[in-house]
Amino acid sequence: MPHSQNNKGLEMDTHYPLIDTHTHFDDFVFDADRVELATSAYHSGVRHLLLIGYYAKYFDRMLQTQQQLADQADSGAKVPKVYLASGLHPAYISEHTEADLEQLAQFLQMHPNVAIGEIGLDTFTDELKSEQSVAKQKRFFEAQLDLAAQHQLPVLLHIRKAHAECLALLKKHKYNANKLGGIAHSFSGGEQEAKAFVKLGFKLGVTGQITNTNAKKLRRAIRAAVETYGLQCLVLETDCPDMTPICCQQGEEPTRNVPGNLGFVLQGLAKLLEVDEESLARQLWQNSCEALRVDWAYPE
């Protein structure tokens, strides 16, 4: 998908400390200006970000990006701390092989990861919802849940048009999100599904889609989950370079999303839920730490 260059002129009124729980900041579309964008993200409040895996062939690219930004931090630059979450994405199931599962297992042994993702089920297209595809997706999903249980890591779920099937598989599996944590990334289900995932122990990942007032189903689902479980059930993510907040989109072409836009997601969510941004930001930080089973101090 083509992405126009990002909106460098937009400014947020106030910056609060934030954690971007889902990025593809290792993507080649950031190669030319990644350091500049990371610096901008830090100054807009982003203190930690996750690089999310989806193809075994890109695991090394994630490592290189993490090292690139760690080198910048070592040289005195102000950039977010970067963490890895590796996995095999269900939408690319036709290309994944048993060797990829083995490569994932080895990568988890060799490199610190804070989660396994993005994994799950996707029946968005005719090809993906074929009997053969769904069977292979379920097999790979369960294998990765096994790895999560083995390493005691949370999982980051990718689910499209398969929420009921995903819930059923999670319930019968030994993976326990109430103990291990986890996030339903870029949540897109309905009200009952939202509450069902939170009940299982998952936080709901909120992207720039929340700023789209036409995304009525999503906005109702997030409200319903909060009404039942409180603000504790949500985390923020950009999913960059995708899911650009409405206010950051430019022209007809898809606008590349960047980690520095996370504050606009916070603004949109605060407006939807009618809560103040500062207290919401603090709660979302705590939620992110709970979902990832980490203890990152809130910057005062």
PDB file of C-alpha atoms in Angstrom:
ATOM      1  CA  MET A   1       0.000   0.000   0.000  1.00  0.00           C
ATOM      2  CA  PRO A   2       1.465   3.412  -0.930  1.00  0.00           C
ATOM      3  CA  HIS A   3       1.920   5.888   1.883  1.00  0.00           C
ATOM      4  CA  SER A   4       2.446   9.607   1.435  1.00  0.00           C
ATOM      5  CA  GLN A   5       5.039  11.199   3.690  1.00  0.00           C
ATOM      6  CA  ASN A   6       3.799  11.850   7.176  1.00  0.00           C
ATOM      7  CA  ASN A   7       2.306  15.007   8.587  1.00  0.00           C
ATOM      8  CA  LYS A   8       5.315  16.635  10.233  1.00  0.00           C
ATOM      9  CA  GLY A   9       3.491  19.919  10.777  1.00  0.00           C
ATOM     10  CA  LEU A  10       0.823  18.639  13.164  1.00  0.00           C
ATOM     11  CA  GLU A  11       1.342  19.383  16.824  1.00  0.00           C
ATOM     12  CA  MET A  12      -0.409  18.146  19.951  1.00  0.00           C
ATOM     13  CA  ASP A  13      -1.258  20.647  22.673  1.00  0.00           C
ATOM     14  CA  THR A  14       0.200  18.564  25.509  1.00  0.00           C
ATOM     15  CA  HIS A  15       2.396  15.471  25.554  1.00  0.00           C
ATOM     16  CA  TYR A  16       1.887  12.655  28.067  1.00  0.00           C
ATOM     17  CA  PRO A  17       4.116   9.584  28.551  1.00  0.00           C
ATOM     18  CA  LEU A  18       2.830   6.767  26.323  1.00  0.00           C
ATOM     19  CA  ILE A  19       3.639   3.190  25.287  1.00  0.00           C
ATOM     20  CA  ASP A  20       3.062   2.174  21.656  1.00  0.00           C
ATOM     21  CA  THR A  21       2.141  -1.494  22.075  1.00  0.00           C
ATOM     22  CA  HIS A  22       2.098  -2.303  18.350  1.00  0.00           C
ATOM     23  CA  THR A  23       4.280  -0.947  15.545  1.00  0.00           C
ATOM     24  CA  HIS A  24       5.920  -2.133  12.366  1.00  0.00           C
ATOM     25  CA  PHE A  25       8.569   0.545  12.716  1.00  0.00           C
ATOM     26  CA  ASP A  26      11.113  -1.825  11.163  1.00  0.00           C
ATOM     27  CA  ASP A  27       9.220  -1.590   7.848  1.00  0.00           C
ATOM     28  CA  PHE A  28      11.274  -0.407   4.876  1.00  0.00           C
ATOM     29  CA  VAL A  29       9.015   2.681   4.518  1.00  0.00           C
ATOM     30  CA  PHE A  30      10.829   4.092   7.571  1.00  0.00           C
ATOM     31  CA  ASP A  31      14.383   3.373   6.404  1.00  0.00           C
ATOM     32  CA  ALA A  32      15.081   6.919   5.182  1.00  0.00           C
ATOM     33  CA  ASP A  33      13.930   8.818   8.274  1.00  0.00           C
ATOM     34  CA  ARG A  34      13.510   6.316  11.124  1.00  0.00           C
ATOM     35  CA  VAL A  35      15.853   8.104  13.532  1.00  0.00           C
ATOM     36  CA  GLU A  36      14.193  11.464  12.899  1.00  0.00           C
ATOM     37  CA  LEU A  37      10.756   9.919  13.443  1.00  0.00           C
ATOM     38  CA  ALA A  38      11.900   8.122  16.608  1.00  0.00           C
ATOM     39  CA  THR A  39      13.207  11.415  18.004  1.00  0.00           C
ATOM     40  CA  SER A  40       9.925  13.109  17.122  1.00  0.00           C
ATOM     41  CA  ALA A  41       7.975  10.273  18.772  1.00  0.00           C
ATOM     42  CA  TYR A  42       9.989  10.661  21.981  1.00  0.00           C
ATOM     43  CA  HIS A  43       9.301  14.388  22.084  1.00  0.00           C
ATOM     44  CA  SER A  44       5.584  13.684  21.574  1.00  0.00           C
ATOM     45  CA  GLY A  45       5.597  11.422  24.663  1.00  0.00           C
ATOM     46  CA  VAL A  46       6.317   7.903  23.363  1.00  0.00           C
ATOM     47  CA  ARG A  47       8.779   6.287  25.775  1.00  0.00           C
ATOM     48  CA  HIS A  48       8.517   2.607  24.761  1.00  0.00           C
ATOM     49  CA  LEU A  49       7.484   0.913  21.534  1.00  0.00           C
ATOM     50  CA  LEU A  50       7.147  -2.667  20.380  1.00  0.00           C
ATOM     51  CA  LEU A  51       8.265  -4.034  17.020  1.00  0.00           C
ATOM     52  CA  ILE A  52       5.797  -6.722  16.015  1.00  0.00           C
ATOM     53  CA  GLY A  53       6.720  -9.755  13.934  1.00  0.00           C
ATOM     54  CA  TYR A  54       4.667 -11.265  11.150  1.00  0.00           C
ATOM     55  CA  TYR A  55       7.113 -13.025   8.778  1.00  0.00           C
ATOM     56  CA  ALA A  56      10.103 -15.130   9.829  1.00  0.00           C
ATOM     57  CA  LYS A  57      12.179 -13.556   7.051  1.00  0.00           C
ATOM     58  CA  TYR A  58      11.820 -10.144   8.740  1.00  0.00           C
ATOM     59  CA  PHE A  59      12.911 -11.159  12.255  1.00  0.00           C
ATOM     60  CA  ASP A  60      16.473  -9.994  11.526  1.00  0.00           C
ATOM     61  CA  ARG A  61      15.117  -6.654  10.282  1.00  0.00           C
ATOM     62  CA  MET A  62      13.403  -6.191  13.645  1.00  0.00           C
ATOM     63  CA  LEU A  63      16.697  -6.873  15.433  1.00  0.00           C
ATOM     64  CA  GLN A  64      18.538  -4.394  13.211  1.00  0.00           C
ATOM     65  CA  THR A  65      15.949  -1.694  13.914  1.00  0.00           C
ATOM     66  CA  GLN A  66      16.138  -2.320  17.648  1.00  0.00           C
ATOM     67  CA  GLN A  67      19.943  -2.059  17.484  1.00  0.00           C
ATOM     68  CA  GLN A  68      19.812   1.063  15.310  1.00  0.00           C
ATOM     69  CA  LEU A  69      17.707   2.923  17.874  1.00  0.00           C
ATOM     70  CA  ALA A  70      19.644   1.519  20.832  1.00  0.00           C
ATOM     71  CA  ASP A  71      22.828   2.918  19.221  1.00  0.00           C
ATOM     72  CA  GLN A  72      21.125   6.296  18.911  1.00  0.00           C
ATOM     73  CA  ALA A  73      20.183   6.211  22.607  1.00  0.00           C
ATOM     74  CA  ASP A  74      23.756   5.239  23.523  1.00  0.00           C
ATOM     75  CA  SER A  75      25.034   8.267  21.625  1.00  0.00           C
ATOM     76  CA  GLY A  76      22.761  10.544  23.642  1.00  0.00           C
ATOM     77  CA  ALA A  77      19.730  10.833  21.349  1.00  0.00           C
ATOM     78  CA  LYS A  78      16.286  10.924  22.936  1.00  0.00           C
ATOM     79  CA  VAL A  79      14.398   8.014  21.321  1.00  0.00           C
ATOM     80  CA  PRO A  80      11.859   5.474  22.632  1.00  0.00           C
ATOM     81  CA  LYS A  81      13.135   2.198  24.066  1.00  0.00           C
ATOM     82  CA  VAL A  82      12.437  -0.587  21.565  1.00  0.00           C
ATOM     83  CA  TYR A  83      11.290  -4.149  22.326  1.00  0.00           C
ATOM     84  CA  LEU A  84      10.653  -7.221  20.192  1.00  0.00           C
ATOM     85  CA  ALA A  85       7.493  -9.300  19.871  1.00  0.00           C
ATOM     86  CA  SER A  86       7.967 -12.009  17.268  1.00  0.00           C
ATOM     87  CA  GLY A  87       5.339 -14.154  15.602  1.00  0.00           C
ATOM     88  CA  LEU A  88       3.826 -15.519  12.391  1.00  0.00           C
ATOM     89  CA  HIS A  89       0.828 -13.531  11.130  1.00  0.00           C
ATOM     90  CA  PRO A  90      -2.278 -15.536  10.116  1.00  0.00           C
ATOM     91  CA  ALA A  91      -2.948 -13.443   6.982  1.00  0.00           C
ATOM     92  CA  TYR A  92       0.272 -14.821   5.446  1.00  0.00           C
ATOM     93  CA  ILE A  93      -0.483 -18.414   6.399  1.00  0.00           C
ATOM     94  CA  SER A  94      -0.091 -19.723   2.836  1.00  0.00           C
ATOM     95  CA  GLU A  95       3.581 -18.707   2.942  1.00  0.00           C
ATOM     96  CA  HIS A  96       4.469 -19.897   6.456  1.00  0.00           C
ATOM     97  CA  THR A  97       6.225 -23.258   6.752  1.00  0.00           C
ATOM     98  CA  GLU A  98       7.146 -25.641   9.557  1.00  0.00           C
ATOM     99  CA  ALA A  99      10.685 -24.269   9.212  1.00  0.00           C
ATOM    100  CA  ASP A 100       9.322 -20.802  10.055  1.00  0.00           C
ATOM    101  CA  LEU A 101       7.855 -22.159  13.297  1.00  0.00           C
ATOM    102  CA  GLU A 102      11.251 -23.641  14.119  1.00  0.00           C
ATOM    103  CA  GLN A 103      12.932 -20.336  13.273  1.00  0.00           C
ATOM    104  CA  LEU A 104      10.507 -18.528  15.602  1.00  0.00           C
ATOM    105  CA  ALA A 105      11.282 -20.984  18.401  1.00  0.00           C
ATOM    106  CA  GLN A 106      15.015 -20.412  17.918  1.00  0.00           C
ATOM    107  CA  PHE A 107      14.605 -16.635  17.735  1.00  0.00           C
ATOM    108  CA  LEU A 108      12.735 -16.647  21.043  1.00  0.00           C
ATOM    109  CA  GLN A 109      15.540 -18.682  22.622  1.00  0.00           C
ATOM    110  CA  MET A 110      18.285 -16.390  21.306  1.00  0.00           C
ATOM    111  CA  HIS A 111      16.794 -12.901  21.704  1.00  0.00           C
ATOM    112  CA  PRO A 112      14.762 -11.242  24.472  1.00  0.00           C
ATOM    113  CA  ASN A 113      11.124 -10.814  23.417  1.00  0.00           C
ATOM    114  CA  VAL A 114       8.426  -9.193  25.551  1.00  0.00           C
ATOM    115  CA  ALA A 115       5.578 -10.980  23.736  1.00  0.00           C
ATOM    116  CA  ILE A 116       4.678 -13.306  20.870  1.00  0.00           C
ATOM    117  CA  GLY A 117       2.764 -11.685  18.043  1.00  0.00           C
ATOM    118  CA  GLU A 118       1.028 -10.975  15.998  1.00  0.00           C
ATOM    119  CA  ILE A 119      -0.753 -14.310  15.915  1.00  0.00           C
ATOM    120  CA  GLY A 120      -4.354 -15.460  15.606  1.00  0.00           C
ATOM    121  CA  LEU A 121      -7.006 -16.123  12.996  1.00  0.00           C
ATOM    122  CA  ASP A 122      -8.041 -14.183   9.881  1.00  0.00           C
ATOM    123  CA  THR A 123     -10.922 -15.086   7.540  1.00  0.00           C
ATOM    124  CA  PHE A 124     -11.175 -11.676   5.872  1.00  0.00           C
ATOM    125  CA  THR A 125     -10.755 -12.953   2.290  1.00  0.00           C
ATOM    126  CA  ASP A 126     -12.164 -15.959   0.426  1.00  0.00           C
ATOM    127  CA  GLU A 127      -8.700 -17.511   0.299  1.00  0.00           C
ATOM    128  CA  LEU A 128      -8.145 -17.076   4.041  1.00  0.00           C
ATOM    129  CA  LYS A 129     -11.513 -18.568   4.969  1.00  0.00           C
ATOM    130  CA  SER A 130     -11.017 -21.720   2.910  1.00  0.00           C
ATOM    131  CA  GLU A 131     -11.131 -24.925   4.934  1.00  0.00           C
ATOM    132  CA  GLN A 132      -7.459 -25.632   4.244  1.00  0.00           C
ATOM    133  CA  SER A 133      -6.355 -22.129   5.250  1.00  0.00           C
ATOM    134  CA  VAL A 134      -8.361 -22.080   8.480  1.00  0.00           C
ATOM    135  CA  ALA A 135      -7.034 -25.502   9.496  1.00  0.00           C
ATOM    136  CA  LYS A 136      -3.431 -24.377   8.940  1.00  0.00           C
ATOM    137  CA  GLN A 137      -4.061 -21.062  10.714  1.00  0.00           C
ATOM    138  CA  LYS A 138      -5.419 -22.896  13.759  1.00  0.00           C
ATOM    139  CA  ARG A 139      -2.436 -25.249  13.806  1.00  0.00           C
ATOM    140  CA  PHE A 140       0.065 -22.379  13.672  1.00  0.00           C
ATOM    141  CA  PHE A 141      -1.928 -20.372  16.227  1.00  0.00           C
ATOM    142  CA  GLU A 142      -1.898 -23.269  18.704  1.00  0.00           C
ATOM    143  CA  ALA A 143       1.808 -23.912  18.114  1.00  0.00           C
ATOM    144  CA  GLN A 144       2.550 -20.273  18.924  1.00  0.00           C
ATOM    145  CA  LEU A 145       0.308 -20.338  21.990  1.00  0.00           C
ATOM    146  CA  ASP A 146       2.377 -23.332  23.101  1.00  0.00           C
ATOM    147  CA  LEU A 147       5.543 -21.264  22.667  1.00  0.00           C
ATOM    148  CA  ALA A 148       3.964 -18.432  24.672  1.00  0.00           C
ATOM    149  CA  ALA A 149       3.103 -20.816  27.506  1.00  0.00           C
ATOM    150  CA  GLN A 150       6.591 -22.343  27.346  1.00  0.00           C
ATOM    151  CA  HIS A 151       8.304 -18.940  27.556  1.00  0.00           C
ATOM    152  CA  GLN A 152       5.647 -17.432  29.860  1.00  0.00           C
ATOM    153  CA  LEU A 153       5.044 -14.569  27.436  1.00  0.00           C
ATOM    154  CA  PRO A 154       1.860 -12.656  26.573  1.00  0.00           C
ATOM    155  CA  VAL A 155       0.430 -12.927  23.057  1.00  0.00           C
ATOM    156  CA  LEU A 156      -0.655 -10.146  20.718  1.00  0.00           C
ATOM    157  CA  LEU A 157      -3.698 -11.287  18.785  1.00  0.00           C
ATOM    158  CA  HIS A 158      -4.538 -10.472  15.193  1.00  0.00           C
ATOM    159  CA  ILE A 159      -8.201 -11.327  14.585  1.00  0.00           C
ATOM    160  CA  ARG A 160     -10.296 -10.411  11.551  1.00  0.00           C
ATOM    161  CA  LYS A 161     -13.731 -11.876  10.950  1.00  0.00           C
ATOM    162  CA  ALA A 162     -12.893 -14.756  13.304  1.00  0.00           C
ATOM    163  CA  HIS A 163     -13.560 -13.530  16.840  1.00  0.00           C
ATOM    164  CA  ALA A 164     -15.825 -16.426  17.877  1.00  0.00           C
ATOM    165  CA  GLU A 165     -13.406 -19.034  16.499  1.00  0.00           C
ATOM    166  CA  CYS A 166     -10.480 -17.346  18.212  1.00  0.00           C
ATOM    167  CA  LEU A 167     -12.302 -17.197  21.544  1.00  0.00           C
ATOM    168  CA  ALA A 168     -13.195 -20.884  21.303  1.00  0.00           C
ATOM    169  CA  LEU A 169      -9.608 -21.883  20.565  1.00  0.00           C
ATOM    170  CA  LEU A 170      -8.219 -19.749  23.397  1.00  0.00           C
ATOM    171  CA  LYS A 171     -10.693 -21.214  25.887  1.00  0.00           C
ATOM    172  CA  LYS A 172      -9.677 -24.793  25.107  1.00  0.00           C
ATOM    173  CA  HIS A 173      -5.953 -24.026  25.135  1.00  0.00           C
ATOM    174  CA  LYS A 174      -3.672 -24.016  28.159  1.00  0.00           C
ATOM    175  CA  TYR A 175      -2.619 -20.411  27.443  1.00  0.00           C
ATOM    176  CA  ASN A 176      -4.065 -18.257  30.237  1.00  0.00           C
ATOM    177  CA  ALA A 177      -4.156 -14.499  29.531  1.00  0.00           C
ATOM    178  CA  ASN A 178      -5.292 -13.763  33.086  1.00  0.00           C
ATOM    179  CA  LYS A 179      -1.873 -15.022  34.171  1.00  0.00           C
ATOM    180  CA  LEU A 180       0.307 -14.288  31.136  1.00  0.00           C
ATOM    181  CA  GLY A 181      -1.285 -11.086  29.826  1.00  0.00           C
ATOM    182  CA  GLY A 182      -1.967 -10.278  26.196  1.00  0.00           C
ATOM    183  CA  ILE A 183      -3.565  -7.802  23.810  1.00  0.00           C
ATOM    184  CA  ALA A 184      -6.334  -8.135  21.220  1.00  0.00           C
ATOM    185  CA  HIS A 185      -4.484  -5.945  18.741  1.00  0.00           C
ATOM    186  CA  SER A 186      -6.424  -3.354  16.718  1.00  0.00           C
ATOM    187  CA  PHE A 187      -9.669  -4.700  18.110  1.00  0.00           C
ATOM    188  CA  SER A 188     -12.448  -4.789  15.492  1.00  0.00           C
ATOM    189  CA  GLY A 189     -15.165  -6.989  17.006  1.00  0.00           C
ATOM    190  CA  GLY A 190     -18.529  -6.131  18.516  1.00  0.00           C
ATOM    191  CA  GLU A 191     -19.604  -5.277  22.049  1.00  0.00           C
ATOM    192  CA  GLN A 192     -20.037  -8.851  23.330  1.00  0.00           C
ATOM    193  CA  GLU A 193     -16.762  -9.961  21.742  1.00  0.00           C
ATOM    194  CA  ALA A 194     -14.926  -7.033  23.319  1.00  0.00           C
ATOM    195  CA  LYS A 195     -16.184  -8.010  26.753  1.00  0.00           C
ATOM    196  CA  ALA A 196     -15.408 -11.697  26.120  1.00  0.00           C
ATOM    197  CA  PHE A 197     -11.739 -10.989  25.327  1.00  0.00           C
ATOM    198  CA  VAL A 198     -11.358  -8.749  28.379  1.00  0.00           C
ATOM    199  CA  LYS A 199     -12.946 -11.457  30.536  1.00  0.00           C
ATOM    200  CA  LEU A 200     -10.291 -13.885  29.238  1.00  0.00           C
ATOM    201  CA  GLY A 201      -7.569 -11.501  30.428  1.00  0.00           C
ATOM    202  CA  PHE A 202      -6.761  -9.536  27.274  1.00  0.00           C
ATOM    203  CA  LYS A 203      -6.513  -5.770  26.888  1.00  0.00           C
ATOM    204  CA  LEU A 204      -8.111  -4.240  23.784  1.00  0.00           C
ATOM    205  CA  GLY A 205      -5.676  -2.474  21.457  1.00  0.00           C
ATOM    206  CA  VAL A 206      -6.987   0.939  20.354  1.00  0.00           C
ATOM    207  CA  THR A 207      -5.607   2.454  17.124  1.00  0.00           C
ATOM    208  CA  GLY A 208      -6.182   5.635  15.132  1.00  0.00           C
ATOM    209  CA  GLN A 209      -9.453   4.064  13.969  1.00  0.00           C
ATOM    210  CA  ILE A 210     -10.983   5.343  17.211  1.00  0.00           C
ATOM    211  CA  THR A 211     -10.686   8.893  15.800  1.00  0.00           C
ATOM    212  CA  ASN A 212     -13.013   7.971  12.918  1.00  0.00           C
ATOM    213  CA  THR A 213     -16.547   8.939  13.979  1.00  0.00           C
ATOM    214  CA  ASN A 214     -17.892   6.652  11.238  1.00  0.00           C
ATOM    215  CA  ALA A 215     -16.335   3.614  12.992  1.00  0.00           C
ATOM    216  CA  LYS A 216     -19.540   3.227  14.994  1.00  0.00           C
ATOM    217  CA  LYS A 217     -19.245  -0.511  15.749  1.00  0.00           C
ATOM    218  CA  LEU A 218     -15.710  -0.076  17.114  1.00  0.00           C
ATOM    219  CA  ARG A 219     -16.610   2.952  19.202  1.00  0.00           C
ATOM    220  CA  ARG A 220     -19.651   1.177  20.676  1.00  0.00           C
ATOM    221  CA  ALA A 221     -17.530  -1.890  21.496  1.00  0.00           C
ATOM    222  CA  ILE A 222     -14.856   0.150  23.285  1.00  0.00           C
ATOM    223  CA  ARG A 223     -17.494   2.049  25.256  1.00  0.00           C
ATOM    224  CA  ALA A 224     -19.265  -1.187  26.227  1.00  0.00           C
ATOM    225  CA  ALA A 225     -16.022  -2.813  27.412  1.00  0.00           C
ATOM    226  CA  VAL A 226     -15.184   0.241  29.529  1.00  0.00           C
ATOM    227  CA  GLU A 227     -18.687   0.374  30.995  1.00  0.00           C
ATOM    228  CA  THR A 228     -18.292  -3.229  32.162  1.00  0.00           C
ATOM    229  CA  TYR A 229     -14.585  -3.436  33.037  1.00  0.00           C
ATOM    230  CA  GLY A 230     -13.409   0.158  33.444  1.00  0.00           C
ATOM    231  CA  LEU A 231     -10.515   1.940  31.743  1.00  0.00           C
ATOM    232  CA  GLN A 232      -8.228  -0.918  32.838  1.00  0.00           C
ATOM    233  CA  CYS A 233      -9.159  -2.929  29.724  1.00  0.00           C
ATOM    234  CA  LEU A 234      -7.507  -0.712  27.059  1.00  0.00           C
ATOM    235  CA  VAL A 235      -4.052  -0.037  25.608  1.00  0.00           C
ATOM    236  CA  LEU A 236      -2.904   2.251  22.792  1.00  0.00           C
ATOM    237  CA  GLU A 237      -1.119   1.391  19.562  1.00  0.00           C
ATOM    238  CA  THR A 238      -0.332   3.049  16.252  1.00  0.00           C
ATOM    239  CA  ASP A 239       0.075  -0.119  14.130  1.00  0.00           C
ATOM    240  CA  CYS A 240       2.256   2.157  11.996  1.00  0.00           C
ATOM    241  CA  PRO A 241       2.597   2.531   9.053  1.00  0.00           C
ATOM    242  CA  ASP A 242      -1.152   1.745   8.957  1.00  0.00           C
ATOM    243  CA  MET A 243      -4.219   2.949  10.940  1.00  0.00           C
ATOM    244  CA  THR A 244      -3.390   6.649  10.606  1.00  0.00           C
ATOM    245  CA  PRO A 245      -5.595   8.885  12.794  1.00  0.00           C
ATOM    246  CA  ILE A 246      -8.148  10.867  10.785  1.00  0.00           C
ATOM    247  CA  CYS A 247      -6.578  14.216  11.721  1.00  0.00           C
ATOM    248  CA  CYS A 248      -3.207  13.074  10.323  1.00  0.00           C
ATOM    249  CA  GLN A 249      -4.415  11.859   6.940  1.00  0.00           C
ATOM    250  CA  GLN A 250      -3.483  13.860   3.890  1.00  0.00           C
ATOM    251  CA  GLY A 251      -5.142  13.873   0.483  1.00  0.00           C
ATOM    252  CA  GLU A 252      -6.442  10.809  -1.318  1.00  0.00           C
ATOM    253  CA  GLU A 253      -3.437   8.503  -0.869  1.00  0.00           C
ATOM    254  CA  PRO A 254      -3.038   6.555   2.390  1.00  0.00           C
ATOM    255  CA  THR A 255      -0.854   8.619   4.728  1.00  0.00           C
ATOM    256  CA  ARG A 256       1.985   6.779   6.433  1.00  0.00           C
ATOM    257  CA  ASN A 257       1.307   6.469  10.151  1.00  0.00           C
ATOM    258  CA  VAL A 258       4.200   7.091  12.570  1.00  0.00           C
ATOM    259  CA  PRO A 259       4.779   6.419  16.295  1.00  0.00           C
ATOM    260  CA  GLY A 260       4.612  10.144  17.020  1.00  0.00           C
ATOM    261  CA  ASN A 261       0.895  10.062  16.159  1.00  0.00           C
ATOM    262  CA  LEU A 262       0.079   8.011  19.263  1.00  0.00           C
ATOM    263  CA  GLY A 263      -0.940  11.143  21.165  1.00  0.00           C
ATOM    264  CA  PHE A 264      -3.726  11.719  18.639  1.00  0.00           C
ATOM    265  CA  VAL A 265      -5.070   8.235  19.447  1.00  0.00           C
ATOM    266  CA  LEU A 266      -5.033   9.224  23.125  1.00  0.00           C
ATOM    267  CA  GLN A 267      -6.919  12.419  22.289  1.00  0.00           C
ATOM    268  CA  GLY A 268      -9.552  10.552  20.271  1.00  0.00           C
ATOM    269  CA  LEU A 269     -10.064   7.943  22.983  1.00  0.00           C
ATOM    270  CA  ALA A 270     -10.298  10.562  25.746  1.00  0.00           C
ATOM    271  CA  LYS A 271     -12.908  12.442  23.734  1.00  0.00           C
ATOM    272  CA  LEU A 272     -14.944   9.295  23.065  1.00  0.00           C
ATOM    273  CA  LEU A 273     -14.915   8.230  26.719  1.00  0.00           C
ATOM    274  CA  GLU A 274     -15.259  11.794  28.066  1.00  0.00           C
ATOM    275  CA  VAL A 275     -12.266  11.524  30.383  1.00  0.00           C
ATOM    276  CA  ASP A 276      -9.283  13.837  30.749  1.00  0.00           C
ATOM    277  CA  GLU A 277      -6.173  12.938  28.781  1.00  0.00           C
ATOM    278  CA  GLU A 278      -3.690  13.117  31.648  1.00  0.00           C
ATOM    279  CA  SER A 279      -5.438  10.571  33.893  1.00  0.00           C
ATOM    280  CA  LEU A 280      -6.224   8.382  30.875  1.00  0.00           C
ATOM    281  CA  ALA A 281      -2.566   8.409  29.780  1.00  0.00           C
ATOM    282  CA  ARG A 282      -1.451   7.315  33.242  1.00  0.00           C
ATOM    283  CA  GLN A 283      -4.034   4.506  33.320  1.00  0.00           C
ATOM    284  CA  LEU A 284      -3.073   3.331  29.816  1.00  0.00           C
ATOM    285  CA  TRP A 285       0.587   3.168  30.852  1.00  0.00           C
ATOM    286  CA  GLN A 286      -0.322   0.915  33.760  1.00  0.00           C
ATOM    287  CA  ASN A 287      -2.573  -1.188  31.490  1.00  0.00           C
ATOM    288  CA  SER A 288       0.222  -1.658  28.961  1.00  0.00           C
ATOM    289  CA  CYS A 289       2.601  -2.838  31.679  1.00  0.00           C
ATOM    290  CA  GLU A 290      -0.032  -5.284  32.926  1.00  0.00           C
ATOM    291  CA  ALA A 291      -0.741  -6.610  29.416  1.00  0.00           C
ATOM    292  CA  LEU A 292       2.979  -7.139  28.732  1.00  0.00           C
ATOM    293  CA  ARG A 293       3.871  -8.253  32.285  1.00  0.00           C
ATOM    294  CA  VAL A 294       6.600  -5.618  32.564  1.00  0.00           C
ATOM    295  CA  ASP A 295       7.379  -3.002  35.210  1.00  0.00           C
ATOM    296  CA  TRP A 296       8.197   0.221  33.379  1.00  0.00           C
ATOM    297  CA  ALA A 297       8.163   3.240  35.686  1.00  0.00           C
ATOM    298  CA  TYR A 298       5.830   6.058  34.678  1.00  0.00           C
ATOM    299  CA  PRO A 299       7.987   9.122  33.858  1.00  0.00           C
ATOM    300  CA  GLU A 300       7.134  11.888  36.298  1.00  0.00           C
TER     301      GLU A 300
END
